[in-house]
XYZ file of C-alpha atoms in Angstrom:
466
model
C -234.329 221.762 211.935
C -234.310 220.233 208.525
C -230.523 220.673 208.412
C -230.233 218.920 211.787
C -232.320 216.077 210.503
C -230.088 215.796 207.471
C -226.991 215.840 209.667
C -228.614 213.307 212.003
C -229.490 211.063 209.098
C -225.944 211.303 207.704
C -224.544 210.572 211.133
C -226.821 207.573 211.452
C -225.739 206.237 208.054
C -222.049 206.726 208.950
C -222.624 204.812 212.173
C -224.319 202.083 210.297
C -221.505 201.978 207.774
C -218.941 201.932 210.568
C -220.820 199.152 212.299
C -221.082 197.206 209.098
C -217.358 197.748 208.440
C -216.484 196.660 211.954
C -218.678 193.596 211.559
C -216.985 192.734 208.247
C -213.528 193.143 209.795
C -214.548 191.011 212.723
C -216.023 188.366 210.391
C -212.893 188.319 208.208
C -210.643 188.095 211.247
C -212.756 185.264 212.607
C -212.591 183.382 209.308
C -208.817 183.890 209.104
C -208.399 182.624 212.634
C -210.642 179.619 211.865
C -208.702 178.959 208.640
C -205.411 179.127 210.528
C -206.803 176.782 213.120
C -207.997 174.403 210.425
C -204.650 174.631 208.609
C -202.799 173.859 211.825
C -205.056 170.888 212.474
C -204.519 169.599 208.937
C -200.752 170.017 209.241
C -200.817 168.111 212.505
C -202.868 165.376 210.887
C -200.472 165.228 207.944
C -197.492 164.964 210.265
C -199.217 162.271 212.272
C -200.116 160.401 209.096
C -196.545 160.678 207.815
C -195.317 159.384 211.132
C -197.730 156.455 210.940
C -196.673 155.715 207.362
C -193.026 155.797 208.397
C -193.690 153.391 211.261
C -195.721 151.141 208.942
C -192.877 151.065 206.438
C -190.391 150.189 209.154
C -192.643 147.412 210.411
C -193.155 146.195 206.835
C -189.376 146.056 206.315
C -188.974 144.017 209.505
C -191.731 141.617 208.381
C -190.124 141.227 204.948
C -186.772 140.423 206.576
C -188.416 137.868 208.852
C -190.349 136.395 205.904
C -187.133 136.010 203.911
C -185.368 134.253 206.817
C -188.326 131.895 207.422
C -188.701 130.959 203.775
C -184.957 130.396 203.382
C -185.144 128.084 206.410
C -188.084 126.247 204.815
C -186.084 125.898 201.586
C -183.103 124.377 203.409
C -185.290 122.018 205.469
C -187.228 120.864 202.390
C -183.986 120.176 200.510
C -182.633 118.109 203.426
C -185.926 116.245 203.699
C -185.847 115.435 199.982
C -182.243 114.183 200.273
C -183.094 112.041 203.308
C -186.017 110.463 201.447
C -183.687 109.472 198.600
C -181.171 107.951 201.031
C -183.983 106.136 202.848
C -185.201 104.666 199.576
C -181.685 103.451 198.675
C -181.213 101.802 202.086
C -184.611 100.111 201.850
C -183.614 98.676 198.468
C -180.337 97.452 199.959
C -182.197 95.859 202.876
C -184.539 94.065 200.467
C -181.509 92.729 198.545
C -179.930 91.474 201.784
C -183.185 89.729 202.727
C -183.241 87.935 199.356
C -179.602 86.896 199.791
C -180.405 85.633 203.294
C -183.261 83.481 201.983
C -181.019 82.039 199.272
C -178.259 81.232 201.810
C -180.771 79.575 204.166
C -182.030 77.376 201.329
C -178.444 76.505 200.447
C -177.626 75.605 204.084
C -180.769 73.420 204.275
C -179.727 71.578 201.120
C -176.178 71.070 202.422
C -177.495 69.691 205.736
C -179.719 67.252 203.854
C -176.777 66.151 201.709
C -174.586 65.618 204.801
C -177.364 63.605 206.452
C -177.667 61.377 203.392
C -173.901 60.796 203.383
C -173.943 59.843 207.082
C -176.874 57.487 206.455
C -174.977 55.845 203.567
C -171.912 55.374 205.772
C -174.041 53.793 208.490
C -175.679 51.393 206.079
C -172.288 50.385 204.669
C -171.078 49.444 208.149
C -168.773 51.097 210.632
C -165.416 49.789 209.317
C -162.208 50.774 211.007
C -159.529 51.762 208.530
C -156.733 49.777 210.300
C -159.051 46.775 210.648
C -159.604 46.709 206.907
C -155.850 46.732 206.298
C -155.130 43.809 208.728
C -158.137 41.726 207.709
C -157.206 38.679 205.607
C -159.399 39.246 202.550
C -159.152 39.262 198.850
C -156.735 42.085 197.773
C -159.072 43.315 195.028
C -162.023 43.503 197.389
C -159.852 45.209 200.009
C -158.762 47.826 197.440
C -162.353 48.540 196.462
C -163.361 48.913 200.106
C -160.512 51.311 200.799
C -161.380 53.444 197.740
C -165.029 53.592 198.781
C -164.000 54.469 202.341
C -161.789 57.362 201.067
C -164.554 58.599 198.765
C -167.078 58.765 201.603
C -164.643 60.608 203.888
C -163.804 63.180 201.203
C -167.488 63.711 200.422
C -168.311 64.263 204.107
C -165.364 66.671 204.538
C -166.411 68.689 201.452
C -170.015 68.845 202.650
C -168.927 69.986 206.126
C -166.637 72.672 204.627
C -169.396 73.911 202.324
C -171.827 74.103 205.252
C -169.257 76.027 207.296
C -168.778 78.550 204.420
C -172.533 78.951 204.139
C -172.848 79.627 207.873
C -170.068 82.252 207.586
C -171.917 83.989 204.743
C -175.128 83.917 206.764
C -173.363 85.542 209.716
C -171.977 88.275 207.466
C -175.416 88.754 205.911
C -177.003 89.143 209.354
C -174.338 91.689 210.350
C -174.897 93.698 207.150
C -178.658 93.509 207.712
C -178.296 94.855 211.268
C -176.051 97.700 210.057
C -178.513 98.598 207.276
C -181.439 98.529 209.732
C -179.476 100.808 212.085
C -178.855 103.220 209.226
C -182.556 103.102 208.339
C -183.519 103.921 211.916
C -181.043 106.813 211.968
C -182.378 108.115 208.639
C -185.954 107.832 209.896
C -185.059 109.820 213.016
C -183.260 112.400 210.910
C -186.243 112.595 208.536
C -188.587 113.161 211.468
C -186.340 115.933 212.795
C -186.241 117.558 209.346
C -190.017 117.220 209.076
C -190.547 118.832 212.486
C -188.145 121.642 211.569
C -190.028 122.139 208.306
C -193.382 122.270 210.122
C -192.019 124.758 212.658
C -190.617 126.970 209.908
C -193.896 126.768 207.985
C -195.890 127.783 211.064
C -193.550 130.701 211.701
C -193.737 131.710 208.045
C -197.551 131.479 208.075
C -197.676 133.816 211.072
C -195.329 136.321 209.454
C -197.196 136.003 206.154
C -200.508 136.859 207.837
C -198.935 139.884 209.520
C -197.424 140.931 206.214
C -200.734 140.593 204.395
C -202.473 142.680 207.052
C -199.815 145.387 206.741
C -200.331 145.682 202.964
C -204.128 145.806 202.879
C -204.142 149.338 201.553
C -204.286 149.470 197.756
C -201.687 152.232 197.569
C -199.212 150.191 199.633
C -199.869 147.139 197.457
C -199.238 149.171 194.315
C -196.028 150.637 195.746
C -194.803 147.191 196.755
C -195.562 145.685 193.332
C -193.913 148.527 191.418
C -190.876 148.348 193.699
C -190.589 144.587 193.234
C -190.917 144.936 189.453
C -188.226 147.629 189.318
C -185.893 145.567 191.513
C -186.387 142.525 189.294
C -185.832 144.487 186.068
C -182.693 146.059 187.511
C -181.386 142.643 188.516
C -182.205 141.147 185.106
C -180.580 144.081 183.343
C -177.440 143.523 185.390
C -177.501 139.830 184.542
C -178.033 140.641 180.847
C -175.044 142.986 180.822
C -172.928 140.336 182.513
C -174.078 137.761 179.984
C -173.291 140.074 177.032
C -169.827 140.697 178.437
C -169.282 136.962 178.798
C -170.475 136.358 175.217
C -168.134 139.100 173.999
C -165.204 137.383 175.684
C -166.299 134.048 174.212
C -166.493 135.574 170.709
C -162.987 136.965 171.124
C -161.770 133.532 172.241
C -163.475 131.866 169.268
C -161.859 134.356 166.876
C -158.470 133.702 168.462
C -158.960 129.946 168.122
C -160.124 130.380 164.513
C -156.929 132.295 163.697
C -154.884 129.643 165.469
C -156.672 126.909 163.527
C -156.094 128.780 160.227
C -152.400 129.072 161.044
C -152.237 125.363 161.914
C -154.025 124.544 158.654
C -151.502 126.654 156.708
C -148.631 124.909 158.445
C -150.256 121.562 157.685
C -150.539 122.410 153.988
C -146.904 123.498 153.880
C -145.870 120.307 155.665
C -148.030 118.234 153.284
C -146.423 119.944 150.282
C -142.978 119.303 151.715
C -143.821 115.672 152.383
C -145.271 115.267 148.876
C -142.063 116.647 147.369
C -140.072 114.341 149.608
C -142.188 111.370 148.546
C -141.709 112.310 144.911
C -137.963 112.519 145.398
C -137.897 109.167 147.201
C -140.030 107.587 144.461
C -137.589 108.842 141.864
C -134.677 107.446 143.857
C -136.506 104.130 144.221
C -137.030 103.992 140.451
C -133.330 104.639 139.891
C -132.432 102.075 142.553
C -134.660 99.491 140.853
C -132.947 100.070 137.585
C -129.557 99.776 139.176
C -130.690 96.725 141.198
C -128.981 97.901 144.335
C -130.565 96.150 147.287
C -128.930 98.377 149.901
C -130.188 101.558 148.259
C -133.722 100.138 148.121
C -133.657 99.373 151.857
C -132.479 102.912 152.652
C -135.248 104.406 150.513
C -137.812 102.157 152.212
C -136.624 103.435 155.590
C -137.000 107.028 154.356
C -140.506 106.205 153.126
C -141.341 104.818 156.583
C -140.022 108.015 158.165
C -142.185 110.164 155.880
C -145.231 108.030 156.749
C -144.548 108.489 160.458
C -144.271 112.271 159.969
C -147.635 112.279 158.184
C -149.183 110.335 161.040
C -147.792 112.825 163.577
C -149.233 115.751 161.578
C -152.628 114.004 161.481
C -152.476 113.414 165.244
C -151.584 117.087 165.883
C -154.545 118.202 163.761
C -156.888 115.848 165.638
C -155.548 117.128 168.967
C -156.029 120.743 167.833
C -159.614 120.008 166.851
C -160.362 118.218 170.118
C -158.751 120.983 172.213
C -161.201 123.604 170.957
C -163.147 124.716 174.064
C -166.876 124.611 174.156
C -168.258 128.147 174.172
C -171.076 127.067 176.466
C -173.540 129.236 174.539
C -177.233 128.359 174.254
C -179.502 128.832 171.275
C -182.357 130.631 173.045
C -185.970 129.417 172.834
C -187.941 128.087 169.884
C -191.342 129.679 169.162
C -192.940 126.523 167.733
C -194.849 125.841 170.961
C -193.031 122.595 171.729
C -191.696 123.380 175.237
C -193.168 121.426 178.131
C -194.758 123.273 181.049
C -192.558 123.535 184.158
C -195.318 121.948 186.288
C -198.709 120.396 185.560
C -201.683 122.116 187.145
C -204.533 124.569 186.597
C -203.840 128.120 185.392
C -204.747 130.324 188.361
C -203.645 133.623 186.777
C -202.961 134.200 183.070
C -200.399 136.464 181.470
C -201.692 140.016 180.946
C -204.652 139.770 183.320
C -205.225 142.802 185.614
C -203.233 142.763 188.842
C -204.195 146.206 190.163
C -205.833 149.275 188.666
C -202.504 150.192 187.019
C -200.553 146.933 186.690
C -200.992 143.681 184.787
C -199.511 140.264 185.435
C -196.185 139.756 183.694
C -196.317 135.949 183.911
C -198.497 132.938 184.668
C -199.407 131.449 188.069
C -199.800 127.650 187.848
C -201.491 125.789 190.703
C -199.571 122.797 192.095
C -199.114 120.925 195.368
C -196.360 121.991 197.732
C -193.148 120.027 197.127
C -193.917 119.218 193.457
C -190.794 119.242 191.265
C -190.344 122.298 189.005
C -188.596 121.380 185.736
C -186.581 123.593 183.359
C -188.406 124.311 180.090
C -185.168 124.426 178.046
C -181.391 123.968 178.516
C -179.500 126.918 179.986
C -177.460 128.237 182.885
C -178.718 129.353 186.320
C -177.948 133.079 186.788
C -180.026 133.797 189.916
C -181.096 131.545 192.808
C -182.113 133.405 195.969
C -185.007 135.094 197.770
C -186.366 138.259 196.108
C -189.011 140.576 197.539
C -192.353 139.990 195.830
C -191.244 136.696 194.235
C -190.054 134.646 197.232
C -187.513 131.906 196.439
C -186.749 132.801 192.813
C -184.668 130.943 190.187
C -183.698 132.489 186.816
C -182.263 130.487 183.871
C -180.442 132.135 180.928
C -181.188 130.274 177.659
C -178.992 132.458 175.429
C -179.833 134.984 172.714
C -181.458 137.262 175.295
C -184.047 134.709 176.536
C -184.575 133.979 180.237
C -187.141 131.952 182.194
C -188.206 132.802 185.796
C -189.586 130.399 188.444
C -190.969 132.148 191.560
C -192.732 131.431 194.904
C -190.782 128.151 195.299
C -190.467 126.227 198.542
C -186.845 125.239 197.832
C -184.249 125.752 195.068
C -182.399 122.634 193.832
C -179.790 124.391 191.643
C -177.207 127.120 192.309
C -175.857 130.058 190.296
C -173.464 128.971 187.558
C -174.827 125.431 187.161
C -175.972 124.242 183.739
C -179.390 122.569 183.455
C -180.963 120.423 180.756
C -184.530 120.488 179.501
C -186.869 118.679 181.913
C -184.300 118.655 184.769
C -185.727 119.433 188.271
C -184.598 122.892 189.439
C -186.927 123.713 192.379
C -189.849 122.546 194.532
C -193.273 124.229 194.376
C -194.176 126.375 197.405
C -195.939 129.589 198.458
C -192.978 131.795 199.408
C -193.078 135.567 198.968
C -196.254 136.070 201.017
C -198.631 133.894 198.950
C -201.771 132.375 200.468
C -201.738 129.249 198.267
C -199.072 127.037 196.718
C -198.204 127.388 193.052
C -195.463 128.293 190.567
C -195.105 131.803 189.155
C -193.555 131.418 185.663
C -192.267 134.091 183.261
C -190.380 134.211 179.963
C -188.367 137.390 179.296
C -186.580 138.634 176.203
C -183.950 141.362 176.612
C -185.260 141.909 180.154
C -188.937 142.457 179.149
C -191.708 139.979 180.017
C -193.460 138.338 177.025
C -196.426 135.997 176.638
C -195.198 132.399 177.261
C -197.998 130.713 175.253
C -195.971 131.003 171.994
C -193.254 128.805 173.488
C -195.166 126.332 175.652
C -197.142 123.424 174.222
C -200.925 123.565 174.233
C -202.513 122.061 177.336
């Protein structure tokens, strides 16, 4: 019995162990199935998220394309509006000049009418004498001669006054015609300005709508960071390309300068040889003149004088060739970079909204300075240079880049319109753009950078203290 109990107990423990094992296997299988289910759900969510991100990126690309087109349209409309305003101002000045001329001509006509009236009154007071009657009248010859002279004088004076009045009336008619034409042009310019203004407003409304959609699509911090890094890389790549192009151009200019220097050295050597030859010739002629003076031969002296004149003319031609060679030296067109004495003027006047080096995101800092200014304010070049980029760029809107030489460049971003094109030279203080809020900004202002060898540097060392 005791053995049966032992066997029964062992059997019971085996059953318990088997049950426990079965329960463990069932629990493990259940967890594996749950894990697989969870993994599948996560993979589905990841795929769905990737799909959403892909769609968001496509929509963002479309919005960027639309933003670029709208802001380019705004730039063109603002440039036309600015040009129309200048033409309108010129025509208004012309109209004012015509009005002054008209007043002067009217005063002149009034004076001429008064003069003619006085002459007629004088003739009436003198009596209405018939010319033939004066000739046939039996009077003293001297008195008759005086009367005839006075009669001729009055007639000539009246004729001259009538002719002068007629000329004045002709000028007044021409003045009125010119005034009407100028007023017609002014009306046409005003209509054109209104059309440009309406087009500008329509483009601005469209751009504002696209800008709001764009800002909503980049609310996520990760998307903002990606966009900023992408824009920075695109800008650096473009600047690096421009720097390489500029270095290649400077290399060609150095080669041209070396070639011209060699040519100038050769011309100088030829000039010295020619001068030596002319000096020897002058010495020989002087010796011949001395001999001719001793021999008192007038003919020989005249021949030597002619030779001296010829030598002088040759010297003058050599001097002219040297002057022409110096004036024909081409200008290399190079620029001397930027001075660090803090004397450069700011491109626009306004408050500093964002300073260089301030945090932009958790990982990025601002590479330049954002200066607040009203839309349409003129942006002026800080130093002389050449425009190497003038177009829309993602993240910077309507962007203009000026190369100042020696590796220095200045950048002007978020403009409403660009007033200069690639390849044009600009002077210090010359207007190059109009302030705007392109590139998806929510307020108007100028984004300004100074770069050396493609890297952004603090502009405060170059710009004057505010």
